[in-house]
Amino acid sequence: MNKITKKQKMSFAGLLIAIGIVYGDIGTSPLYVMKSIVTENGGIANVNRELIVGSISLILWTVTLLTTVKYVMIAMKATNHGEGGIFSLYALVRNRAKWLVIPALIGGAALLADGTLTPAVTVTTSIEGLKNMRFGDVIPVPSQEVVIMITVIILVILFSIQRMGTSVIGKTFGPIMLIWFTFLGVVGIANLSHDWSLLEAINPIHAIRILFSPANKVGILILGSVFLATTGAEALYSDVGHVGKANIIGSWPYIFVCLSLNYLGQGAWILHNVSYHAGNGDFNPFFEVVPNNLRLFAIALATIAAIIASQALITGSFTLVAEASSLKFLPRMNIIYPSTEKGQIYIPSINKMICVVTVAVVFLFRTSHHMEAAYGLAITVTMLMTTILLFEYLGKKGKPLYLRVIFLIAFAFIEGMFLISSLTKFLHGGYVTVLIAGFILAIMYVWFYGNKIRDKRESRNAYVRLDEYIDMLTNLSHDEDYPTYATNL
């Protein structure tokens, strides 16, 4: 009990571990969100103030509503004995309706599928940042083949250290990620100081206007890029058992401020450099906002942070599988507890499976640009399923029906829009996500309903006293309508 109580309390060590484990995915979003938005709208030469302010407003309010309100403020309260994630949420509400197993199975399968894609995307993206960079007279990463080789080596090492446990990993990664987020905030505010008027993006009116403005050339499809800013929200909820809700709630404000400042800083730089032309055709405002003498440091730090980003989904996958086994969605597996802390687990078979699939994804897509087409689709499905289960959870807690309906309509609408935007990527790689999620869903469906059939059959096998049926058996033995003997039974 002492360990559990200690775990639930906020502490500096706990906050550091949370930063190292939980926020890797959402923390690397500034690497590609603004770049994606600008590229989709025809490049930096075609953007204007309305697009940049509106896009940043969309990003800030998407992270505010989905991550802060839905997950940190609401979902964090829906833990089952300290564990979070969609399966823990289902365990809390499954007695309210039998059909709730459907969103639980769909959401869980989609999240596990996303766990195989995130490491491939983040690590490949980071290593590609080093491609063709010259160090003196040497170019260490001259081609995409070298990128793939380095990516696979890093992924294998990353999955190999999982047996050490999230406590050890968190203590190692925590200080690095703290430096990373502080760096994001400092660089962001340094660029924002040249144009404080960009703070008007805090007004949500700009987010709504840009969806229908001619300044936004892709219309509602801009949400596909904006959604990448909050892809780590579901992992945040799944990892609560590893670090404790108090440490996540306590560390999130600092993370949110640093992310917001960086997006604002990138926007300020873009508006003051609309005549910028990349010599090799590549353009990433994240690296451009960094002073030249810090550019190499920024790339190195971003590479490390992107590698760490995979950790949130890996540890979240362990939690999901353990919960799925306890709910009879999956067969029981060998679970190792690498530390004395409650909630920190390691599942060797799942670790190997995710590693194999992740490496296969790298070889299949080869470039991060192709991988991004499959990225994000699965997590929008999981978020939508979580919203449905949270609606039932709020009902279990006695919340008024009108508040629950407002919650359901608001978040289902927001996430539905993101899902529609993500579905446009289906033929460009999103089908891989659907295939992986479908395979996992089929396994869970067969195992769950197979167990139900078995349990129902076993419940019919009851022992009774035969002397209570003597009269019935006697009448049956004298009934000539039924033969006493039969053949070929």
Tab-separated table of C-alpha atoms in Angstrom, residues 156-370:
chain	number	residue	atom	x	y	z
A	156	VAL	CA	15.409	-2.886	-32.430
A	157	ILE	CA	17.428	-1.252	-29.629
A	158	LEU	CA	14.345	0.617	-28.387
A	159	PHE	CA	12.265	-2.548	-28.169
A	160	SER	CA	15.174	-4.423	-26.564
A	161	ILE	CA	15.359	-2.048	-23.587
A	162	GLN	CA	11.659	-2.407	-22.749
A	163	ARG	CA	12.467	-5.290	-20.389
A	164	MET	CA	14.173	-2.758	-18.118
A	165	GLY	CA	10.770	-1.337	-17.190
A	166	THR	CA	9.188	2.089	-17.594
A	167	SER	CA	10.566	3.341	-14.280
A	168	VAL	CA	14.171	3.001	-15.463
A	169	ILE	CA	13.293	4.227	-18.966
A	170	GLY	CA	11.342	7.194	-17.586
A	171	LYS	CA	14.210	8.272	-15.352
A	172	THR	CA	16.528	8.131	-18.374
A	173	PHE	CA	14.202	9.817	-20.865
A	174	GLY	CA	12.654	12.289	-18.418
A	175	PRO	CA	15.527	14.802	-18.227
A	176	ILE	CA	15.972	14.694	-22.016
A	177	MET	CA	12.292	15.402	-22.657
A	178	LEU	CA	12.291	18.166	-20.049
A	179	ILE	CA	15.134	19.813	-21.996
A	180	TRP	CA	13.190	19.225	-25.213
A	181	PHE	CA	9.987	20.927	-24.036
A	182	THR	CA	11.915	23.808	-22.467
A	183	PHE	CA	13.752	24.227	-25.776
A	184	LEU	CA	10.402	24.300	-27.626
A	185	GLY	CA	9.091	27.025	-25.344
A	186	VAL	CA	12.243	29.185	-25.393
A	187	VAL	CA	12.619	29.059	-29.182
A	188	GLY	CA	8.908	29.735	-29.604
A	189	ILE	CA	8.813	32.776	-27.366
A	190	ALA	CA	12.005	34.150	-28.932
A	191	ASN	CA	10.298	34.245	-32.337
A	192	LEU	CA	6.916	35.297	-30.959
A	193	SER	CA	8.570	38.351	-29.388
A	194	HIS	CA	8.910	39.789	-32.922
A	195	ASP	CA	5.117	39.768	-33.360
A	196	TRP	CA	3.061	39.562	-30.172
A	197	SER	CA	-0.103	40.256	-32.174
A	198	LEU	CA	-0.115	36.578	-33.147
A	199	LEU	CA	-1.550	35.889	-29.692
A	200	GLU	CA	-4.927	36.692	-31.244
A	201	ALA	CA	-4.905	33.024	-32.327
A	202	ILE	CA	-6.114	32.273	-28.793
A	203	ASN	CA	-9.530	33.536	-29.937
A	204	PRO	CA	-11.487	30.444	-31.166
A	205	ILE	CA	-13.359	32.565	-33.720
A	206	HIS	CA	-10.253	32.422	-35.944
A	207	ALA	CA	-10.305	28.600	-35.796
A	208	ILE	CA	-13.899	28.467	-37.036
A	209	ARG	CA	-13.422	31.104	-39.743
A	210	ILE	CA	-10.406	29.449	-41.355
A	211	LEU	CA	-12.405	26.281	-42.089
A	212	PHE	CA	-14.587	28.280	-44.503
A	213	SER	CA	-12.126	30.954	-45.623
A	214	PRO	CA	-10.704	31.070	-49.195
A	215	ALA	CA	-7.302	31.600	-47.537
A	216	ASN	CA	-7.479	27.897	-46.647
A	217	LYS	CA	-7.235	26.095	-49.996
A	218	VAL	CA	-8.016	22.599	-48.658
A	219	GLY	CA	-11.114	23.462	-46.636
A	220	ILE	CA	-12.092	21.019	-43.915
A	221	LEU	CA	-9.286	18.674	-44.974
A	222	ILE	CA	-6.893	20.967	-43.097
A	223	LEU	CA	-8.084	19.083	-40.010
A	224	GLY	CA	-6.075	16.077	-41.179
A	225	SER	CA	-2.882	18.061	-40.543
A	226	VAL	CA	-4.190	19.798	-37.412
A	227	PHE	CA	-5.105	16.464	-35.817
A	228	LEU	CA	-1.429	15.428	-35.809
A	229	ALA	CA	-0.964	17.955	-32.986
A	230	THR	CA	-2.980	15.809	-30.574
A	231	THR	CA	-2.237	12.226	-31.636
A	232	GLY	CA	-0.610	11.437	-28.260
A	233	ALA	CA	-3.743	12.161	-26.197
A	234	GLU	CA	-5.008	8.564	-26.126
A	235	ALA	CA	-1.546	7.281	-25.168
A	236	LEU	CA	-1.555	9.784	-22.325
A	237	TYR	CA	-4.710	8.130	-20.945
A	238	SER	CA	-3.363	4.606	-21.499
A	239	ASP	CA	-0.110	5.363	-19.642
A	240	VAL	CA	-1.740	6.687	-16.472
A	241	GLY	CA	-1.099	3.368	-14.720
A	242	HIS	CA	2.644	3.705	-15.315
A	243	VAL	CA	3.073	7.156	-13.774
A	244	GLY	CA	-0.110	7.996	-11.827
A	245	LYS	CA	-2.798	10.531	-12.701
A	246	ALA	CA	-1.457	13.174	-10.290
A	247	ASN	CA	1.873	13.331	-12.136
A	248	ILE	CA	0.172	13.638	-15.530
A	249	ILE	CA	-2.242	16.335	-14.354
A	250	GLY	CA	0.626	18.189	-12.671
A	251	SER	CA	2.997	18.108	-15.643
A	252	TRP	CA	0.532	18.794	-18.470
A	253	PRO	CA	0.210	22.615	-18.004
A	254	TYR	CA	3.956	23.097	-18.565
A	255	ILE	CA	3.892	20.797	-21.606
A	256	PHE	CA	0.877	22.609	-23.081
A	257	VAL	CA	2.423	26.058	-22.632
A	258	CYS	CA	5.700	24.998	-24.278
A	259	LEU	CA	3.896	23.416	-27.239
A	260	SER	CA	1.651	26.468	-27.688
A	261	LEU	CA	4.591	28.871	-27.626
A	262	ASN	CA	6.413	26.841	-30.269
A	263	TYR	CA	3.444	26.788	-32.650
A	264	LEU	CA	3.029	30.553	-32.170
A	265	GLY	CA	6.761	31.093	-32.746
A	266	GLN	CA	6.674	29.090	-35.982
A	267	GLY	CA	3.696	31.154	-37.134
A	268	ALA	CA	5.521	34.410	-36.407
A	269	TRP	CA	8.570	33.254	-38.387
A	270	ILE	CA	6.449	32.185	-41.380
A	271	LEU	CA	4.674	35.541	-41.567
A	272	HIS	CA	7.997	37.397	-41.526
A	273	ASN	CA	9.602	35.127	-44.149
A	274	VAL	CA	6.955	34.671	-46.847
A	275	SER	CA	9.660	35.176	-49.495
A	276	TYR	CA	11.704	32.262	-48.130
A	277	HIS	CA	12.837	29.668	-50.677
A	278	ALA	CA	14.424	26.370	-49.649
A	279	GLY	CA	17.407	25.561	-51.782
A	280	ASN	CA	16.738	21.829	-51.974
A	281	GLY	CA	12.950	22.113	-51.966
A	282	ASP	CA	12.643	21.002	-48.332
A	283	PHE	CA	10.963	23.332	-45.903
A	284	ASN	CA	10.386	22.826	-42.198
A	285	PRO	CA	9.527	25.928	-40.141
A	286	PHE	CA	10.414	24.063	-36.954
A	287	PHE	CA	14.120	24.093	-37.803
A	288	GLU	CA	13.988	27.496	-39.513
A	289	VAL	CA	12.916	29.279	-36.298
A	290	VAL	CA	16.124	28.065	-34.630
A	291	PRO	CA	19.221	30.322	-34.924
A	292	ASN	CA	21.866	28.930	-37.301
A	293	ASN	CA	24.401	28.351	-34.543
A	294	LEU	CA	21.865	26.132	-32.731
A	295	ARG	CA	20.561	24.291	-35.795
A	296	LEU	CA	22.702	21.173	-35.333
A	297	PHE	CA	21.780	21.010	-31.633
A	298	ALA	CA	18.102	21.333	-32.559
A	299	ILE	CA	18.290	18.492	-35.085
A	300	ALA	CA	20.120	16.216	-32.643
A	301	LEU	CA	17.658	16.985	-29.832
A	302	ALA	CA	14.681	16.518	-32.156
A	303	THR	CA	16.058	13.158	-33.265
A	304	ILE	CA	16.388	11.935	-29.688
A	305	ALA	CA	12.931	13.271	-28.784
A	306	ALA	CA	11.368	11.559	-31.793
A	307	ILE	CA	12.921	8.247	-30.751
A	308	ILE	CA	11.563	8.687	-27.237
A	309	ALA	CA	8.141	9.481	-28.716
A	310	SER	CA	7.685	5.798	-29.526
A	311	GLN	CA	7.840	4.941	-25.834
A	312	ALA	CA	4.352	6.226	-24.954
A	313	LEU	CA	2.662	3.909	-27.463
A	314	ILE	CA	4.805	0.898	-26.555
A	315	THR	CA	4.108	1.110	-22.817
A	316	GLY	CA	0.470	1.917	-23.545
A	317	SER	CA	0.247	-1.223	-25.678
A	318	PHE	CA	1.463	-3.363	-22.764
A	319	THR	CA	-1.266	-1.922	-20.542
A	320	LEU	CA	-3.928	-2.427	-23.206
A	321	VAL	CA	-2.999	-6.054	-23.809
A	322	ALA	CA	-2.916	-6.839	-20.075
A	323	GLU	CA	-6.370	-5.312	-19.665
A	324	ALA	CA	-7.644	-7.127	-22.766
A	325	SER	CA	-6.495	-10.447	-21.303
A	326	SER	CA	-8.272	-9.779	-18.004
A	327	LEU	CA	-11.469	-8.966	-19.939
A	328	LYS	CA	-11.085	-12.178	-22.009
A	329	PHE	CA	-10.553	-10.206	-25.229
A	330	LEU	CA	-7.169	-11.897	-25.671
A	331	PRO	CA	-5.580	-15.092	-24.319
A	332	ARG	CA	-3.547	-14.865	-21.137
A	333	MET	CA	0.093	-13.966	-21.676
A	334	ASN	CA	3.291	-13.970	-19.684
A	335	ILE	CA	3.425	-10.578	-17.936
A	336	ILE	CA	6.627	-9.420	-16.250
A	337	TYR	CA	6.701	-6.752	-13.549
A	338	PRO	CA	10.154	-5.161	-13.893
A	339	SER	CA	9.838	-2.884	-10.839
A	340	THR	CA	8.111	-2.678	-7.471
A	341	GLU	CA	5.866	0.125	-8.730
A	342	LYS	CA	2.221	-0.741	-9.340
A	343	GLY	CA	1.122	-0.637	-12.995
A	344	GLN	CA	4.532	-0.999	-14.635
A	345	ILE	CA	4.514	-4.103	-16.815
A	346	TYR	CA	6.379	-5.724	-19.694
A	347	ILE	CA	4.919	-8.375	-22.025
A	348	PRO	CA	7.698	-10.114	-24.027
A	349	SER	CA	5.443	-11.638	-26.716
A	350	ILE	CA	3.693	-8.327	-27.448
A	351	ASN	CA	7.000	-6.474	-27.472
A	352	LYS	CA	8.344	-8.883	-30.124
A	353	MET	CA	5.153	-8.707	-32.190
A	354	ILE	CA	5.053	-4.874	-32.260
A	355	CYS	CA	8.763	-4.807	-33.082
A	356	VAL	CA	8.323	-7.131	-36.077
A	357	VAL	CA	5.296	-5.243	-37.428
A	358	THR	CA	6.974	-1.852	-36.924
A	359	VAL	CA	10.112	-2.918	-38.788
A	360	ALA	CA	7.912	-4.374	-41.557
A	361	VAL	CA	6.106	-1.009	-41.864
A	362	VAL	CA	9.473	0.736	-42.299
A	363	PHE	CA	10.470	-1.608	-45.125
A	364	LEU	CA	7.003	-1.387	-46.722
A	365	PHE	CA	6.678	2.422	-46.854
A	366	ARG	CA	10.406	3.313	-46.837
A	367	THR	CA	9.816	7.071	-46.353
A	368	SER	CA	8.078	9.044	-43.612
A	369	HIS	CA	6.013	10.860	-46.246
A	370	HIS	CA	4.392	7.576	-47.258
